[in-house]
Coordinates of C-alpha atoms in Angstrom, one line a residue:
Chain T
M197 CA -0.2 0.2 0.1
T198 CA 2.0 3.0 -1.4
L199 CA 0.8 6.2 -2.0
T200 CA 1.4 7.1 -5.7
T201 CA 3.2 10.1 -7.1
T202 CA -0.2 11.4 -8.2
S203 CA -1.9 11.3 -5.5
F204 CA 0.9 12.7 -3.3
D205 CA 1.2 15.8 -5.5
W206 CA -2.3 16.3 -5.9
V207 CA -2.9 16.0 -2.1
R208 CA 0.4 18.5 -1.8
H209 CA -1.3 20.6 -4.2
L210 CA -4.8 20.8 -2.5
V211 CA -3.2 21.5 1.0
H212 CA -0.5 24.0 0.0
K213 CA -4.0 25.6 -1.8
E214 CA -5.7 25.6 1.0
S215 CA -3.8 26.2 4.0
A216 CA -0.9 27.6 2.6
I217 CA 1.0 24.6 4.2
V218 CA 4.0 22.8 2.4
L219 CA 4.2 18.8 2.3
Q220 CA 7.6 18.2 1.5
P221 CA 8.3 15.0 -0.8
G222 CA 9.5 12.2 1.7
K223 CA 6.1 13.5 3.4
E224 CA 4.2 10.0 1.9
Y225 CA 3.9 8.2 5.2
L226 CA 2.4 11.4 7.0
V227 CA -0.5 11.5 4.2
E228 CA -0.7 7.9 4.5
A229 CA -0.9 7.5 8.5
R230 CA -3.4 10.7 8.4
L231 CA -5.5 9.6 5.6
L232 CA -6.2 6.1 6.4
P233 CA -8.8 6.8 9.0
I234 CA -11.0 8.9 6.2
A235 CA -10.3 6.3 3.6
R236 CA -11.5 3.5 6.1
Q237 CA -14.3 5.7 6.7
A238 CA -15.1 5.8 3.0
G239 CA -15.3 2.0 2.8
L240 CA -12.0 2.0 0.9
T241 CA -8.6 0.4 2.5
D242 CA -6.3 2.0 0.4
V243 CA -4.9 5.4 0.9
S244 CA -4.3 5.8 -3.0
Q245 CA -7.9 4.6 -3.9
F246 CA -9.2 6.9 -2.0
V247 CA -6.9 9.8 -3.2
E248 CA -7.7 9.1 -6.6
S249 CA -11.5 8.7 -5.8
V250 CA -11.6 12.2 -4.8
R251 CA -9.0 13.4 -7.5
I252 CA -11.2 12.5 -10.2
R253 CA -14.8 13.1 -8.9
P254 CA -13.9 16.2 -6.1
D255 CA -16.7 16.7 -3.2
A256 CA -16.2 19.5 -0.7
D257 CA -16.6 17.2 2.4
S258 CA -13.8 14.7 1.3
T259 CA -11.7 17.6 0.1
R260 CA -12.5 19.5 3.4
R261 CA -11.4 16.5 5.4
I262 CA -8.3 15.1 3.3
V263 CA -7.1 19.2 4.4
E264 CA -8.3 19.0 8.0
A265 CA -6.3 15.7 8.5
L266 CA -2.8 17.2 7.1
T267 CA -3.3 20.5 9.1
T268 CA -3.3 20.9 12.5
N269 CA -5.1 24.3 13.2
E270 CA -9.2 23.4 12.2
T271 CA -9.7 21.9 15.7
S272 CA -8.6 24.1 18.4
W273 CA -11.0 26.1 21.0
F274 CA -9.9 29.6 21.3
R275 CA -7.4 29.9 18.6
D276 CA -8.6 32.5 16.3
G277 CA -10.7 33.7 19.2
D278 CA -11.9 37.3 18.2
P279 CA -15.1 36.0 16.8
F280 CA -15.6 34.4 20.3
T281 CA -14.4 37.8 21.9
A282 CA -17.2 39.3 19.9
L283 CA -19.6 36.8 21.0
T284 CA -19.3 37.9 24.6
S285 CA -18.7 41.3 24.3
T286 CA -21.2 42.8 21.6
V287 CA -23.2 39.9 20.2
L288 CA -24.6 38.5 23.4
P289 CA -25.4 41.8 25.0
S290 CA -27.2 43.1 21.6
L291 CA -29.5 40.1 21.4
L292 CA -30.3 39.7 25.3
G293 CA -31.2 43.3 24.7
A294 CA -33.4 42.4 21.9
R295 CA -35.1 39.8 23.1
G296 CA -37.7 38.6 25.7
P297 CA -36.6 37.4 29.2
N298 CA -38.0 34.2 28.1
E299 CA -36.9 34.1 24.0
R300 CA -34.4 31.4 23.8
L301 CA -31.3 32.4 22.2
Q302 CA -30.4 30.0 19.2
I303 CA -26.7 29.5 17.7
W304 CA -25.7 27.4 15.1
S305 CA -22.1 25.9 14.4
A306 CA -22.7 24.7 11.2
A307 CA -19.5 22.8 10.6
C308 CA -18.5 21.1 14.1
S309 CA -16.0 18.9 13.1
S310 CA -15.8 17.0 16.9
G311 CA -17.3 19.6 18.4
Q312 CA -14.5 22.0 20.0
E313 CA -16.8 25.2 18.4
S314 CA -20.2 24.5 20.2
Y315 CA -18.6 23.4 23.5
T316 CA -16.2 26.9 23.3
I317 CA -19.2 28.7 22.7
A318 CA -21.4 26.9 25.3
M319 CA -18.2 27.5 27.8
L320 CA -18.6 30.8 27.0
L321 CA -22.3 31.5 27.2
E322 CA -22.1 29.1 30.5
D323 CA -19.6 31.9 32.3
A324 CA -21.6 34.8 31.2
L325 CA -25.1 34.3 31.5
P326 CA -26.6 32.7 34.7
N327 CA -28.5 29.4 34.0
A328 CA -27.3 29.6 30.5
A329 CA -29.3 26.0 29.9
S330 CA -32.2 27.7 30.0
R331 CA -31.5 31.0 27.7
V332 CA -29.3 29.3 24.8
S333 CA -29.5 26.4 22.9
I334 CA -26.5 25.4 20.6
T335 CA -27.3 23.2 17.5
A336 CA -23.8 21.6 16.0
T337 CA -24.3 19.8 12.4
D338 CA -21.7 18.6 10.3
I339 CA -21.7 16.2 7.2
S340 CA -20.0 13.7 8.9
R341 CA -22.2 11.3 10.8
E342 CA -18.5 10.4 12.7
M343 CA -18.0 13.7 13.7
V344 CA -21.6 14.3 15.2
E345 CA -21.1 11.3 17.1
R346 CA -17.8 12.9 18.4
T347 CA -19.7 16.0 19.1
R348 CA -22.2 14.4 20.5
A349 CA -19.9 12.5 23.1
G350 CA -18.0 15.3 24.2
R351 CA -14.6 13.5 24.5
F352 CA -11.4 14.9 23.5
S353 CA -8.2 13.9 24.0
Q354 CA -4.8 15.1 25.7
L355 CA -3.4 16.4 22.6
E356 CA -6.8 18.3 21.8
V357 CA -7.3 19.6 25.2
N358 CA -4.0 20.9 25.0
R359 CA -4.7 23.2 21.8
G360 CA -6.0 26.6 22.8
L361 CA -7.7 25.6 25.4
P362 CA -7.7 28.1 28.4
A363 CA -6.5 25.2 31.4
P364 CA -9.0 27.4 33.9
M365 CA -11.7 26.6 31.7
L366 CA -10.7 23.1 31.2
V367 CA -10.9 22.7 35.0
R368 CA -14.3 24.2 35.4
H369 CA -15.9 22.5 32.9
F370 CA -14.0 18.9 31.8
T371 CA -13.2 16.0 34.1
R372 CA -11.1 12.9 33.3
A373 CA -12.3 9.8 32.0
G374 CA -9.3 7.4 31.1
T375 CA -7.1 9.2 29.3
E376 CA -9.6 11.4 27.7
W377 CA -11.0 14.4 29.2
E378 CA -14.8 14.6 29.2
V379 CA -17.3 17.6 28.9
A380 CA -19.2 18.6 31.8
P381 CA -23.1 17.3 31.3
A382 CA -24.3 21.0 31.6
L383 CA -22.4 21.8 28.6
R384 CA -23.5 18.5 26.8
R385 CA -27.2 19.3 27.3
M386 CA -26.9 23.1 25.9
V387 CA -25.6 21.1 22.2
T388 CA -27.5 19.5 20.0
A389 CA -25.6 17.5 17.4
S390 CA -26.9 16.4 14.1
Q391 CA -25.8 15.5 10.9
C392 CA -26.9 18.1 7.7
N393 CA -25.3 18.9 4.0
L394 CA -24.9 22.2 3.5
A395 CA -24.4 22.0 -0.1
A396 CA -28.2 20.4 0.0
P397 CA -31.5 21.7 0.8
L398 CA -31.2 22.2 4.3
P399 CA -33.7 21.1 7.1
R400 CA -36.1 23.2 9.2
M401 CA -33.9 24.5 11.7
G402 CA -33.8 28.0 13.8
P403 CA -34.5 30.3 13.7
F404 CA -30.5 31.4 14.3
D405 CA -29.7 34.0 16.4
V406 CA -26.1 33.5 15.6
V407 CA -24.5 31.2 13.2
Y408 CA -20.4 30.5 12.9
L409 CA -20.1 28.8 9.6
R410 CA -16.1 29.0 9.5
N411 CA -13.6 27.8 7.4
V412 CA -16.3 26.0 5.0
L413 CA -17.1 28.0 2.2
I414 CA -13.3 28.2 1.0
Y415 CA -13.8 24.1 -0.1
F416 CA -16.6 25.0 -2.4
D417 CA -17.2 26.7 -6.0
L418 CA -19.0 30.0 -6.6
P419 CA -22.6 28.9 -7.1
T420 CA -22.3 26.4 -4.2
K421 CA -20.9 29.5 -2.2
Q422 CA -23.8 31.3 -3.2
A423 CA -26.5 28.7 -2.6
I424 CA -25.1 27.9 1.0
L425 CA -25.3 31.7 2.3
R426 CA -28.6 32.2 0.7
R427 CA -29.8 28.9 2.4
V428 CA -28.1 30.0 5.8
R429 CA -29.5 33.4 5.9
D430 CA -33.0 32.1 5.5
L431 CA -32.3 30.4 8.7
M432 CA -31.6 33.5 10.7
R433 CA -33.1 36.1 12.2
P434 CA -33.5 39.1 10.3
D435 CA -30.9 40.8 13.1
G436 CA -28.8 37.7 13.5
W437 CA -25.3 37.7 13.2
L438 CA -23.0 35.5 10.7
F439 CA -19.3 34.4 11.6
L440 CA -17.1 33.5 8.7
G441 CA -13.7 32.2 9.0
A442 CA -10.8 35.1 9.0
A443 CA -9.9 34.2 5.1
E444 CA -13.8 34.1 4.1
T445 CA -16.1 36.8 3.3
T446 CA -19.2 37.4 1.8
L447 CA -17.7 40.2 -0.2
G448 CA -17.9 39.4 -3.8
V449 CA -20.1 36.4 -3.4
D450 CA -23.7 37.3 -2.0
D451 CA -24.4 41.0 -1.6
S452 CA -27.4 40.4 1.0
W453 CA -24.9 40.9 3.8
E454 CA -23.5 43.5 5.7
R455 CA -20.0 43.3 6.9
V456 CA -19.5 44.9 10.5
V457 CA -16.5 45.2 12.2
V458 CA -16.7 43.6 15.7
G459 CA -13.5 44.2 17.8
R460 CA -10.9 42.7 15.9
S461 CA -13.2 40.5 14.3
S462 CA -15.8 40.8 11.4
A463 CA -19.4 39.7 11.4
Y464 CA -21.9 39.8 8.4
R465 CA -25.5 40.7 9.0
P466 CA -28.4 39.8 6.5
L467 CA -29.1 43.4 4.9
K468 CA -32.6 44.4 5.2
G469 CA -35.1 44.0 2.0
K470 CA -32.8 41.5 0.1
Chain P
M95 CA 10.2 38.5 25.2
R96 CA 12.1 37.0 27.6
A97 CA 11.0 33.4 29.0
L98 CA 13.1 31.4 31.9
V99 CA 12.5 27.5 31.2
I100 CA 12.7 25.1 34.3
D101 CA 12.7 21.9 33.8
D102 CA 15.0 18.8 35.2
S103 CA 15.3 17.1 31.9
R104 CA 17.8 18.9 29.6
A105 CA 16.3 17.4 26.5
M106 CA 13.1 18.8 27.3
R107 CA 14.6 22.2 28.3
R108 CA 16.3 22.5 25.1
I109 CA 12.5 21.6 23.1
V110 CA 11.0 24.3 25.0
S111 CA 13.5 26.8 24.7
G112 CA 13.6 25.8 21.1
I113 CA 10.0 26.5 20.6
L114 CA 9.8 29.7 22.3
E115 CA 13.0 31.1 20.4
G116 CA 11.2 30.1 17.3
L117 CA 8.6 32.5 18.1
G118 CA 10.7 35.1 19.0
Y119 CA 11.7 34.8 22.9
E120 CA 15.1 35.2 24.2
T121 CA 15.3 32.1 26.6
Q122 CA 17.4 31.2 30.0
Q123 CA 17.2 27.7 31.4
A124 CA 17.4 26.1 35.0
G125 CA 17.4 22.7 35.9
H126 CA 15.1 22.6 39.0
G127 CA 12.9 25.4 41.3
R128 CA 16.0 26.4 43.5
E129 CA 18.2 27.1 40.4
G130 CA 14.8 28.7 38.6
L131 CA 14.8 31.2 41.9
D132 CA 18.3 31.8 41.9
A133 CA 17.9 33.2 38.4
L134 CA 15.4 35.4 39.3
E135 CA 16.7 36.8 42.5
G136 CA 18.7 40.1 42.2
L137 CA 16.9 41.0 38.6
A138 CA 15.5 44.8 38.0
P139 CA 11.8 44.7 36.9
D140 CA 12.9 45.4 33.7
Q141 CA 15.1 42.4 33.4
L142 CA 12.3 39.8 35.3
P143 CA 11.4 37.1 32.0
D144 CA 8.1 37.7 31.0
L145 CA 7.2 34.4 31.0
V146 CA 8.3 31.2 32.9
C147 CA 7.9 27.9 32.2
V148 CA 8.0 25.2 34.7
D149 CA 7.8 21.5 35.1
W150 CA 6.2 20.2 38.3
N151 CA 8.6 16.9 39.3
M152 CA 12.0 17.9 39.4
P153 CA 14.6 17.2 42.3
V154 CA 15.3 19.8 45.1
M155 CA 12.7 22.2 44.5
D156 CA 9.7 21.1 42.6
G157 CA 7.3 23.4 40.4
L158 CA 4.6 23.7 42.8
Q159 CA 6.9 25.0 45.2
F160 CA 8.8 27.1 42.9
V161 CA 5.0 28.7 41.6
S162 CA 4.3 29.0 45.6
A163 CA 7.7 31.1 46.3
V164 CA 7.3 33.3 43.0
R165 CA 3.6 34.1 43.8
S166 CA 4.6 35.7 47.5
N167 CA 7.0 37.9 46.2
P168 CA 5.3 40.6 45.2
G169 CA 7.6 42.3 43.3
W170 CA 7.5 39.1 40.7
R171 CA 3.8 39.6 40.0
S172 CA 4.6 40.3 36.6
M173 CA 5.8 37.5 35.0
T174 CA 3.3 34.7 33.7
I175 CA 3.6 31.2 34.8
M176 CA 3.1 28.3 32.8
M177 CA 3.4 24.8 34.1
V178 CA 4.3 22.5 31.5
T179 CA 4.5 19.0 32.8
S180 CA 3.3 15.2 32.5
E181 CA 1.2 15.4 35.6
S182 CA -2.0 15.4 34.3
E183 CA -4.7 15.1 36.6
H184 CA -7.8 17.2 37.0
T185 CA -6.8 17.6 40.9
Q186 CA -3.3 18.6 40.3
I187 CA -4.3 21.3 37.5
V188 CA -6.2 23.0 39.9
R189 CA -3.7 22.8 42.7
A190 CA -1.1 24.1 40.1
L191 CA -4.0 27.0 39.2
A192 CA -4.3 27.7 43.0
A193 CA -0.9 28.1 43.8
G194 CA -0.9 30.6 41.1
A195 CA 0.4 29.2 37.8
H196 CA -1.6 31.1 34.9
E197 CA -1.4 28.2 32.1
Y198 CA -0.7 24.7 32.2
V199 CA 0.4 22.5 29.2
I200 CA 0.2 18.8 29.5
K201 CA 3.4 16.7 28.1
P202 CA 3.4 15.3 25.9
F203 CA 2.5 18.5 23.6
T204 CA 3.3 20.0 20.4
A205 CA 5.1 23.4 19.4
D206 CA 1.4 24.4 18.5
A207 CA 0.1 23.7 21.7
I208 CA 2.8 26.1 23.4
R209 CA 1.9 28.9 20.6
D210 CA -2.0 28.5 20.7
K211 CA -1.4 28.9 24.9
L212 CA 0.7 32.1 24.5
A213 CA -1.4 33.7 22.0
L214 CA -4.3 33.0 24.6
L215 CA -2.1 34.9 27.4
G216 CA -1.5 37.9 24.5
L217 CA 2.3 36.5 25.1
L218 CA 3.2 35.9 21.5
P219 CA 6.2 38.1 20.2
Q220 CA 4.4 40.2 17.5
E221 CA 6.2 38.7 14.3
A222 CA 5.0 35.2 15.3
V223 CA 1.6 35.8 14.8
L224 CA -0.2 34.4 12.0
Chain Z
M177 CA -19.4 -26.6 32.1
T178 CA -20.0 -24.3 35.1
T179 CA -17.2 -23.2 37.1
L180 CA -17.2 -23.1 40.9
D181 CA -16.4 -19.4 41.8
S182 CA -14.7 -19.1 45.2
G183 CA -14.7 -15.5 44.9
E184 CA -11.0 -15.5 45.9
R185 CA -9.9 -13.6 42.7
R186 CA -12.6 -10.7 43.9
R187 CA -11.1 -10.9 47.5
T188 CA -7.6 -10.6 46.4
S189 CA -8.4 -7.5 43.8
D190 CA -10.5 -5.8 46.7
T191 CA -7.3 -5.5 48.9
R192 CA -5.1 -4.7 46.1
P193 CA -5.5 -4.1 42.4
V194 CA -3.6 -5.7 39.7
I195 CA -2.9 -3.6 37.0
T196 CA -5.0 -5.4 34.8
D197 CA -8.0 -4.3 36.4
L198 CA -6.9 -1.0 36.1
I199 CA -6.0 -0.4 32.9
D200 CA -5.4 -2.2 29.6
E201 CA -3.1 -2.6 26.1
V202 CA -4.9 -0.4 24.1
T203 CA -4.6 2.4 26.5
V204 CA -1.0 2.0 27.0
E205 CA -0.6 1.8 23.6
S206 CA -2.2 5.1 23.2
I207 CA -0.5 7.0 25.4
A208 CA 2.7 5.8 23.9
Q209 CA 1.2 6.8 20.8
E210 CA 0.6 10.4 21.4
A211 CA 4.3 10.8 22.9
W212 CA 5.7 9.9 20.0
I213 CA 3.8 12.3 17.9
S214 CA 4.4 15.0 20.1
L215 CA 7.9 14.5 21.5
V216 CA 9.5 12.1 18.8
G217 CA 8.2 13.4 15.7
E218 CA 4.9 14.7 14.1
D219 CA 5.3 11.5 11.7
E220 CA 6.7 8.7 14.0
V221 CA 4.6 6.1 14.6
L222 CA 4.7 3.2 16.8
V223 CA 3.7 0.2 14.9
P224 CA 1.9 -2.2 17.1
L225 CA 3.9 -5.6 16.5
P226 CA 6.2 -7.2 18.9
G227 CA 10.0 -7.3 17.2
G228 CA 11.5 -9.9 18.8
P229 CA 14.7 -9.7 21.2
V230 CA 16.3 -6.6 22.2
A231 CA 20.0 -6.4 21.6
D232 CA 22.1 -4.7 24.5
P233 CA 18.8 -3.3 26.1
V234 CA 18.3 -0.6 28.1
S235 CA 15.4 0.4 30.2
S236 CA 14.1 3.8 31.1
W237 CA 11.3 4.1 34.1
V238 CA 9.6 6.0 36.7
D239 CA 7.8 4.5 39.9
V240 CA 4.2 5.1 40.5
V241 CA 2.7 5.0 44.0
G242 CA -1.0 4.9 45.1
P243 CA -3.8 2.9 45.4
W244 CA -1.6 0.8 42.7
T245 CA 2.0 0.8 43.3
G246 CA 4.7 -0.1 40.2
S247 CA 6.6 1.2 37.7
V248 CA 6.1 2.2 34.0
V249 CA 9.0 0.5 31.9
L250 CA 10.2 1.5 28.8
T251 CA 13.2 -1.3 27.4
T252 CA 14.8 -1.2 24.0
G253 CA 18.1 -1.4 22.5
R254 CA 20.8 1.3 23.0
R255 CA 21.0 1.9 19.8
T256 CA 17.8 2.8 19.5
A257 CA 17.6 4.6 22.8
E258 CA 20.4 6.9 21.1
E259 CA 18.4 7.0 17.9
L260 CA 15.4 8.2 20.1
T261 CA 17.6 10.7 21.5
R262 CA 18.5 12.3 18.6
A263 CA 14.8 12.3 17.2
L264 CA 13.4 13.9 20.5
L265 CA 16.5 16.6 20.2
R266 CA 16.4 17.3 16.4
E267 CA 18.5 20.1 15.6
H268 CA 19.7 20.8 19.2
S269 CA 21.3 16.9 19.1
P270 CA 25.0 17.3 19.5
E271 CA 27.5 16.0 17.5
V272 CA 28.8 13.1 20.0
L273 CA 26.3 11.6 22.2
E274 CA 27.0 11.3 25.7
D275 CA 25.6 8.6 28.1
E276 CA 24.2 11.3 29.9
D277 CA 22.1 13.0 26.9
V278 CA 20.7 9.8 26.2
A279 CA 19.4 8.6 30.0
D280 CA 18.2 11.9 30.0
A281 CA 16.0 12.1 27.2
F282 CA 15.1 8.3 27.4
G283 CA 14.3 8.8 31.2
E284 CA 12.2 12.1 29.9
I285 CA 9.9 9.9 27.5
A286 CA 9.3 7.5 30.6
N287 CA 8.5 10.7 32.8
V288 CA 6.1 11.7 29.9
V289 CA 4.3 8.4 29.5
G290 CA 4.4 7.4 33.1
G291 CA 2.5 10.5 33.9
N292 CA 0.0 9.7 31.7
V293 CA -0.6 6.3 32.4
K294 CA -1.0 7.7 36.5
A295 CA -3.5 10.0 35.4
A296 CA -5.4 7.1 33.8
L297 CA -5.7 4.9 37.0
P298 CA -8.0 5.6 39.8
G299 CA -7.5 7.7 42.6
S300 CA -4.2 10.0 43.2
S301 CA -0.8 8.7 42.9
G302 CA 2.5 10.1 43.4
L303 CA 5.0 9.4 40.6
S304 CA 9.1 9.4 41.1
L305 CA 11.9 11.0 39.2
P306 CA 12.7 9.0 36.0
D307 CA 15.5 6.3 36.1
V308 CA 17.6 4.8 33.5
G309 CA 19.4 1.3 33.3
E310 CA 18.5 -2.0 33.9
A311 CA 15.1 -2.9 34.4
P312 CA 13.5 -3.2 37.8
A313 CA 12.6 -7.2 38.3
L314 CA 8.9 -8.5 37.3
R315 CA 7.4 -9.2 40.9
N316 CA 4.3 -10.7 40.1
P317 CA 3.7 -11.8 36.4
D318 CA -0.1 -11.7 37.1
D319 CA 0.5 -7.9 37.8
L320 CA 1.7 -6.5 34.6
C321 CA 0.4 -5.1 31.3
R322 CA 2.8 -4.8 28.6
V323 CA 2.7 -4.0 25.0
E324 CA 5.5 -4.9 22.5
L325 CA 6.0 -2.5 19.8
Q326 CA 8.5 -1.2 16.8
W327 CA 9.2 2.1 16.6
R328 CA 11.7 2.4 13.0
G329 CA 11.5 -1.5 12.6
E330 CA 13.4 -1.6 16.1
P331 CA 11.5 -3.6 19.3
L332 CA 10.5 -1.3 22.0
S333 CA 8.7 -2.6 24.9
I334 CA 6.3 -0.9 27.4
S335 CA 5.7 -2.7 30.8
V336 CA 3.2 -0.9 33.6
Q337 CA 4.6 -3.8 36.4
G338 CA 3.6 -3.7 40.2
A339 CA 6.3 -3.7 42.7
L340 CA 4.7 -6.1 45.1
P341 CA 5.5 -10.2 45.0
P342 CA 1.7 -11.7 44.8
L343 CA -0.5 -12.3 47.7
P344 CA 0.0 -15.7 49.5
A345 CA -2.6 -17.7 48.6
V346 CA -6.1 -17.9 50.3
S347 CA -6.5 -21.1 51.8

């Protein structure tokens, strides 16, 4: 089972294009080790076979999984913390002022991977709001069933909790479970995880006050980006807030959003009448 | 920015120092808590390191005793202390934070883990920010 | 076929647990894999296959003292321990490795693996500073959780072994 030069080169170019990370020749072994679990999920035993199938018929989900498996900064907690700082400093006070005391805020983590983003939001809200669990619900979705299950389980390896999770938050919101760390039940109750393909018509959800859709659009072509943004907008409250990845924007893609600067981050809000 | 790296393992001191230097730190090393205190003693406030990375289990003076000693000196408040240790129980992390450590990195760690923690603490030298 | 359960085993483990009641090979292996990926190198994997006998063996270990008392022992060939040291130190590796360098680096790996094994055990325990040399003797073959692995094709084993002899049989 060796990775062909064609497959390796394709992976190298893909990873470089999406993450600017350079995989040197000789790292074939790394590619094989990291992609084997994904190939197995796809029902294949061979990484080359898997890479070839994606190369010939690219799909956004597999492409994203490949890049994520080979780059390590997609799944850390508060890394790129600005969209989270914005949540507690600006977005939450503004929403609490606009909503009735019994209205539950709905937040959507739209490509939740193994759950770090959803639980980061849950921890911030738990620390910022008394009885957060009765005021807020967090919907976590991902196209991969395995990721949805991981999010539900709320268990993280030592290496995962080492990545950008402040130690005071780790001890406040997690307990040890064998070699792993488990999110507190109160936070798990705030998060509902389900499977959802952003590139297809969406299930009935929301309406959402805040949507985190970070590092997803970059993997799609322009018409799909436009369709996703339209569908997301349809599930949002008119005064809602959308957060994209640092390298993503609605500008030049969909003109029905207004870009607003929140602290050191940018958010996008639905433009009225569009 | 300056960092003091305290670990009884020379290999680990080199690894941690290497990561910090790669991020733009000037580093200094010590082999246990007592040596660490000796390195700090007599330094003027503007000479103190910005960051101290300290192991837990060490001969002579362990990391927890070191943290308590640093915290009992009001002149040393400006330093940020990050424990870097294979002690990884929940109760141990709580003890270290209660003693006055600001952050805690569990061994084994990756260079990214150190960088992420420093970013959270606002201690990444400017040129290292991605 | 029915077996008569004398309750003896349960009584024994009630008074003093053996390691196989507390941790399994899969857990020890996953701890080692995480240590290798982050300390030795991102693309360094331990292959879970017995690598055969070790030539010129050297061990590093830490002692765990608590509800369960014993040692976490890494054993490999001296050449492999040197190679591990170089991998760990990367560009900081000296031209000529002293025994001290190898003892230090191989000992630190035992510390990292041992600390995480300790954390996976129930209750709270203490951890000793690492030691390097000839592995501590195996006191009780039933109080042992051992994984045999290969790193870069060379054998390397991790034994989590009790420090106490077996309890006398209950008569």
